[in-house]
Structures are given as structure tokens and as C-alpha cells.
């Protein structure tokens, strides 16, 4: 028999016992004291167990009433204990979370700008410093702007210089043919149509070409177009501006080469190359090992027919234009050996920038 079952139990004494036990339970400070409480009330020698054991000794007519009451008390206390143990565990955890400054911090994975975005912004900043403004244009473009306004009419053999991805061919309803722009040059005509000279803009944006990829060619890539038109602009301004751009982006030590090139919308036309990147730690070239120069842009003086097409007077205004590939510029600046790394979305590559 339990050491606590000294007096004859009654509904009143059971109720008093329950009340006392619940009050004590609420006041318990921690899980250890809750275990002590359990032993005291519900353990083998506890109050409630003793109460239940004493029932057979009662007069038969009281057994049912006291038995029911005692079982109810046992269930009540067991449920209350389970609740309290949960509460105490949660409180302990919360206190530990709030106070344990020795736990290692959770790593925060910070996003960063894509390397192309970083290079595009750096190049645009170099031109902003020289008085250019930045604008953008549509990636799905009309044949009219991508070719015709650039002195490349339908059937012109120069169309083969840009392997195009067509979206809509001309049809019987007179819809204009559309394509994914093959370069940012269509923005030349769009900008000049919208404003009078002087014009000084750079246009970053995505371009698409239906061509095989290799270490320096992607089928989708960025270009940054540049256009400056005003009275008295000469080829010397073109060279001066592009030298200054290269000095700002590559520093003073890299070399620049201009060669004659052909684009129907400029006359004369050139391409500009930068001396190949040499890895200082190995003394070797990671990109196109056998090449001393890598071409980064086409450029030239805006063709008088392009100026006439947008309503400018080529007798009064002249201008220069250029179109460069920022991924190639990034490759040459950082020694990236393959343009295809840019869009593989491999974080091991991306997190280096
Ligand atoms: C053009 O696209 C002309 N619109 C450039 C231009 C503008 C000339 C204004 C004159 C006046 P081109 O196809 O050469 O030219 O491309 C220009 C630059 O874009 C290249 O030098 C290169 O840096 C980049 N580029 C061209 N094709 C690719 C490609 N498949 N992948 C990555 N970059 C490319």
C-alpha cells in the first residue's frame, strides 16, 4: 500500500489533491522537477497510485464513486503533465536559442550580379563618363530596322553575315517580317528617328544568331551599340572614344588594333581587337592560344544612306557607330577560356565574379 494512502479517500479529498497537484505542476521551473512531480503523484508509490490501490479496502457502496473519481484524477494529471513537459521543453529551447551565442551562424547565401551584367555595367559606365546616355530596345525586331534601315535591303548578300532566327515572315496580310535581333544596330535608326542630332547613346542588349557555338561564339550573347552623330564628327573622334573606353576597361597596358572591315551601314568600316590575355601566373594564353589579338567590335562612320533614311542631312551631320561583344571583353579582361561558361549557370564559375 502507498505511503500516502493514510486517510480514507473521499471525492472531496481527491478533488483537493488534484487541485494541489495542478498548482504545483504549473509552478514547476524545469523538466527535472516535472519528473520529481510525476514520481510524487503518478509514480509506483505516488499519491494517485496509492489512492487507486486503497479502493478495494473501501466499503463496497463507496468503491464505484471513489474509483471513478480517482481514475478521472489520474487522467487529468497525466494529461496536464504531458502538456507541462512540452511547455517546459519549448521554453528551454527558446531560451537556449536566444542566448547561445556560441552556436555557429547559419550560412547566408548571397546572390550576386551575373558576370555579363557586371561587365555590361562597367562598359556603360565608361561611356557615361564620356557623355553618352544608356537606352534599351526590343529583342524581337522588325526586318525593317534590323536590316533595311541599315542599308541592307531584301536580297542583299550582306544579310548572310547575320544568320537570323525568324519569328514571322512577310505574309499576305502585309505583316512585316520579324526576327530575333541579330545585333543591337537596329537601335541606331530607332534612336535617330526619335530625336534630332546631336545624338550620343550606348545600347546594351541581347542578340541572337542561328550559328554553331564554340569557345568565342554563342548563339545568344550581348552587344553594346554606340552611336554619336552631330556636326563635325570625324574618324579621329571614333578612335579617341574607343581608345579611352579600352583604357578605362582594360587599363593602360593592353594594346589595341584597328583593321579595315565591311559593314553596309558604315563607311569606312573597321574592327577593333585587343591584345590577347596572358595569365601572369603561367605566362600562357588561356583563350585562343595561337591568337595575338581577339576581335571585340565592329565600328565605322555612319553611312550617309543610313542618315538620309532617318531624315538627317548627311551634308551637315556625320557620326560614328560601334557594336561590341561584352562577353568577349569579359573573357579578355579576366582570362575566361570559353564564352559558353557564361550561360551554363554553373555556380562554381558564377561565384568567382
Ligand atoms: C555587328 O554585329 C555589327 N552590328 C557591329 C557594328 C555596329 C559595326 C556599328 C559597325 C557599326 P559583328 O557581327 O562583327 O558586327 O559583331 C560585333 C561584335 O559582337 C563582335 O566583335 C563580337 O564581340 C560580338 N559577337 C558577334 N557574334 C558573336 C557570337 N556569336 N558570340 C559572342 N559574341 C559575338
Tab-separated table of N, CA, C and O and ligand atoms in Angstrom, residues 161-162 182-185 188 209 211-212 216-223 225-226 261 263 265-266 270 272 295-300 321-328 339, ligand 1:
chain	number	residue	atom	x	y	z
A	161	UNK	N	25.750	37.772	-93.448
A	161	UNK	CA	26.687	37.994	-92.336
A	161	UNK	C	26.006	37.713	-90.999
A	161	UNK	O	26.660	37.516	-89.984
A	162	UNK	N	24.665	37.767	-90.988
A	162	UNK	CA	23.925	37.537	-89.749
A	162	UNK	C	22.950	36.390	-89.959
A	162	UNK	O	21.925	36.560	-90.637
A	182	UNK	N	19.658	40.349	-84.594
A	182	UNK	CA	20.965	39.696	-84.743
A	182	UNK	C	22.083	40.583	-84.220
A	182	UNK	O	23.213	40.138	-84.070
A	183	UNK	N	21.774	41.847	-83.981
A	183	UNK	CA	22.740	42.799	-83.418
A	183	UNK	C	21.955	43.962	-82.808
A	183	UNK	O	20.727	44.031	-82.959
A	184	UNK	N	22.648	44.843	-82.112
A	184	UNK	CA	21.943	45.985	-81.499
A	184	UNK	C	21.876	47.176	-82.454
A	184	UNK	O	21.261	48.199	-82.130
A	185	UNK	N	22.447	47.036	-83.658
A	185	UNK	CA	22.460	48.156	-84.607
A	185	UNK	C	21.070	48.680	-85.010
A	185	UNK	O	20.969	49.869	-85.338
A	188	UNK	N	20.170	52.071	-83.866
A	188	UNK	CA	20.691	53.306	-84.480
A	188	UNK	C	19.546	54.069	-85.131
A	188	UNK	O	19.326	55.255	-84.853
A	209	UNK	N	21.739	34.625	-82.821
A	209	UNK	CA	22.132	34.230	-84.181
A	209	UNK	C	22.026	32.720	-84.325
A	209	UNK	O	22.349	31.990	-83.374
A	211	UNK	N	23.712	30.120	-85.217
A	211	UNK	CA	25.047	29.667	-85.599
A	211	UNK	C	25.606	28.680	-84.577
A	211	UNK	O	25.171	28.639	-83.427
A	212	UNK	N	26.587	27.896	-85.038
A	212	UNK	CA	27.196	26.892	-84.165
A	212	UNK	C	28.013	27.587	-83.085
A	212	UNK	O	28.596	28.642	-83.328
A	216	UNK	N	34.457	31.088	-78.694
A	216	UNK	CA	34.233	32.543	-78.748
A	216	UNK	C	32.893	32.911	-79.397
A	216	UNK	O	32.625	34.088	-79.633
A	217	UNK	N	32.054	31.919	-79.683
A	217	UNK	CA	30.743	32.189	-80.284
A	217	UNK	C	29.627	31.513	-79.499
A	217	UNK	O	29.690	30.313	-79.250
A	218	UNK	N	28.629	32.291	-79.142
A	218	UNK	CA	27.403	31.766	-78.559
A	218	UNK	C	26.281	32.030	-79.549
A	218	UNK	O	26.428	32.878	-80.435
A	219	UNK	N	25.154	31.341	-79.404
A	219	UNK	CA	24.028	31.655	-80.306
A	219	UNK	C	23.172	32.789	-79.720
A	219	UNK	O	22.421	33.432	-80.424
A	220	UNK	N	23.322	33.038	-78.416
A	220	UNK	CA	22.719	34.250	-77.834
A	220	UNK	C	23.798	34.905	-76.987
A	220	UNK	O	24.520	34.230	-76.263
A	221	UNK	N	23.943	36.195	-77.129
A	221	UNK	CA	25.033	36.920	-76.486
A	221	UNK	C	24.623	38.383	-76.395
A	221	UNK	O	23.588	38.775	-76.938
A	222	UNK	N	25.405	39.163	-75.691
A	222	UNK	CA	25.088	40.585	-75.572
A	222	UNK	C	25.914	41.391	-76.567
A	222	UNK	O	26.987	40.973	-76.981
A	223	UNK	N	25.372	42.521	-76.931
A	223	UNK	CA	26.161	43.530	-77.631
A	223	UNK	C	25.909	44.870	-76.951
A	223	UNK	O	24.893	45.058	-76.276
A	225	UNK	N	25.809	48.651	-78.397
A	225	UNK	CA	25.908	49.509	-79.564
A	225	UNK	C	26.288	50.908	-79.094
A	225	UNK	O	25.901	51.332	-77.999
A	226	UNK	N	27.030	51.612	-79.910
A	226	UNK	CA	27.307	53.017	-79.599
A	226	UNK	C	27.005	53.853	-80.826
A	226	UNK	O	27.196	53.400	-81.961
A	261	UNK	N	37.276	46.855	-92.155
A	261	UNK	CA	36.261	45.797	-92.190
A	261	UNK	C	35.066	46.348	-92.960
A	261	UNK	O	34.973	47.548	-93.206
A	263	UNK	N	30.915	46.718	-93.154
A	263	UNK	CA	29.532	46.624	-92.679
A	263	UNK	C	28.741	47.579	-93.563
A	263	UNK	O	29.179	48.728	-93.750
A	265	UNK	N	26.376	49.453	-93.165
A	265	UNK	CA	25.822	50.685	-92.576
A	265	UNK	C	26.896	51.659	-92.113
A	265	UNK	O	26.598	52.651	-91.448
A	266	UNK	N	28.166	51.367	-92.406
A	266	UNK	CA	29.244	52.330	-92.102
A	266	UNK	C	30.170	52.467	-93.301
A	266	UNK	O	30.311	51.556	-94.105
A	270	UNK	N	35.549	49.454	-89.697
A	270	UNK	CA	36.737	48.844	-89.083
A	270	UNK	C	36.303	47.755	-88.104
A	270	UNK	O	35.126	47.676	-87.735
A	272	UNK	N	37.823	46.285	-84.239
A	272	UNK	CA	38.818	46.618	-83.214
A	272	UNK	C	39.127	45.353	-82.429
A	272	UNK	O	38.216	44.614	-82.048
A	295	UNK	N	39.155	39.886	-81.593
A	295	UNK	CA	38.261	40.946	-82.074
A	295	UNK	C	37.140	41.165	-81.069
A	295	UNK	O	36.530	40.204	-80.603
A	296	UNK	N	36.893	42.420	-80.718
A	296	UNK	CA	35.809	42.683	-79.758
A	296	UNK	C	34.679	43.531	-80.338
A	296	UNK	O	33.601	43.586	-79.777
A	297	UNK	N	34.941	44.209	-81.467
A	297	UNK	CA	33.826	45.009	-82.002
A	297	UNK	C	34.021	45.400	-83.470
A	297	UNK	O	35.128	45.374	-83.999
A	298	UNK	N	32.875	45.714	-84.075
A	298	UNK	CA	32.869	46.339	-85.381
A	298	UNK	C	32.524	47.803	-85.179
A	298	UNK	O	31.819	48.161	-84.234
A	299	UNK	N	33.007	48.675	-86.082
A	299	UNK	CA	32.748	50.110	-85.912
A	299	UNK	C	32.920	50.823	-87.255
A	299	UNK	O	33.323	50.207	-88.251
A	300	UNK	N	32.641	52.111	-87.287
A	300	UNK	CA	32.849	52.877	-88.509
A	300	UNK	C	32.075	54.171	-88.487
A	300	UNK	O	31.393	54.503	-87.516
A	321	UNK	N	29.636	54.865	-85.283
A	321	UNK	CA	28.869	53.833	-84.584
A	321	UNK	C	29.796	52.665	-84.309
A	321	UNK	O	30.794	52.474	-85.000
A	322	UNK	N	29.456	51.906	-83.276
A	322	UNK	CA	30.220	50.694	-82.993
A	322	UNK	C	29.302	49.674	-82.333
A	322	UNK	O	28.254	50.031	-81.793
A	323	UNK	N	29.678	48.402	-82.422
A	323	UNK	CA	28.915	47.343	-81.761
A	323	UNK	C	29.905	46.345	-81.192
A	323	UNK	O	30.692	45.755	-81.928
A	324	UNK	N	29.901	46.208	-79.845
A	324	UNK	CA	30.918	45.343	-79.220
A	324	UNK	C	30.277	44.185	-78.467
A	324	UNK	O	29.102	44.234	-78.112
A	325	UNK	N	31.064	43.125	-78.223
A	325	UNK	CA	30.576	41.940	-77.505
A	325	UNK	C	31.109	41.920	-76.081
A	325	UNK	O	32.283	41.625	-75.867
A	326	UNK	N	30.244	42.226	-75.088
A	326	UNK	CA	30.741	42.303	-73.709
A	326	UNK	C	31.268	40.976	-73.161
A	326	UNK	O	32.187	40.978	-72.344
A	327	UNK	N	30.703	39.839	-73.593
A	327	UNK	CA	31.241	38.571	-73.072
A	327	UNK	C	32.693	38.407	-73.506
A	327	UNK	O	33.547	37.992	-72.722
A	328	UNK	N	32.990	38.747	-74.776
A	328	UNK	CA	34.381	38.617	-75.240
A	328	UNK	C	35.286	39.568	-74.472
A	328	UNK	O	36.439	39.258	-74.194
A	339	UNK	N	33.467	31.130	-73.964
A	339	UNK	CA	32.286	32.007	-73.803
A	339	UNK	C	31.084	31.223	-73.271
A	339	UNK	O	30.208	31.775	-72.627
B	1	LIG	C1	27.900	43.533	-85.817
B	1	LIG	O1	27.045	42.852	-85.278
B	1	LIG	C2	27.692	44.970	-86.146
B	1	LIG	N1	26.347	45.352	-85.875
B	1	LIG	C3	28.692	45.801	-85.354
B	1	LIG	C4	28.766	47.224	-85.821
B	1	LIG	C5	27.995	48.192	-85.190
B	1	LIG	C6	29.615	47.580	-86.874
B	1	LIG	C7	28.052	49.506	-85.614
B	1	LIG	C8	29.674	48.873	-87.299
B	1	LIG	C9	28.905	49.841	-86.658
B	1	LIG	P1	29.688	41.636	-85.697
B	1	LIG	O2	28.859	40.566	-86.251
B	1	LIG	O3	31.124	41.617	-86.051
B	1	LIG	O4	29.146	43.072	-86.067
B	1	LIG	O5	29.567	41.604	-84.099
B	1	LIG	C10	30.134	42.607	-83.302
B	1	LIG	C11	30.725	42.007	-82.032
B	1	LIG	O6	29.755	41.218	-81.367
B	1	LIG	C12	31.875	41.035	-82.292
B	1	LIG	O7	33.098	41.723	-82.414
B	1	LIG	C13	31.846	40.183	-81.060
B	1	LIG	O8	32.488	40.820	-79.993
B	1	LIG	C14	30.364	40.099	-80.770
B	1	LIG	N2	29.810	38.875	-81.350
B	1	LIG	C15	29.401	38.653	-82.615
B	1	LIG	N3	28.950	37.405	-82.778
B	1	LIG	C16	29.077	36.795	-81.584
B	1	LIG	C17	28.780	35.484	-81.098
B	1	LIG	N4	28.241	34.545	-81.869
B	1	LIG	N5	29.027	35.213	-79.796
B	1	LIG	C18	29.550	36.171	-78.997
B	1	LIG	N6	29.846	37.404	-79.373
B	1	LIG	C19	29.618	37.733	-80.661
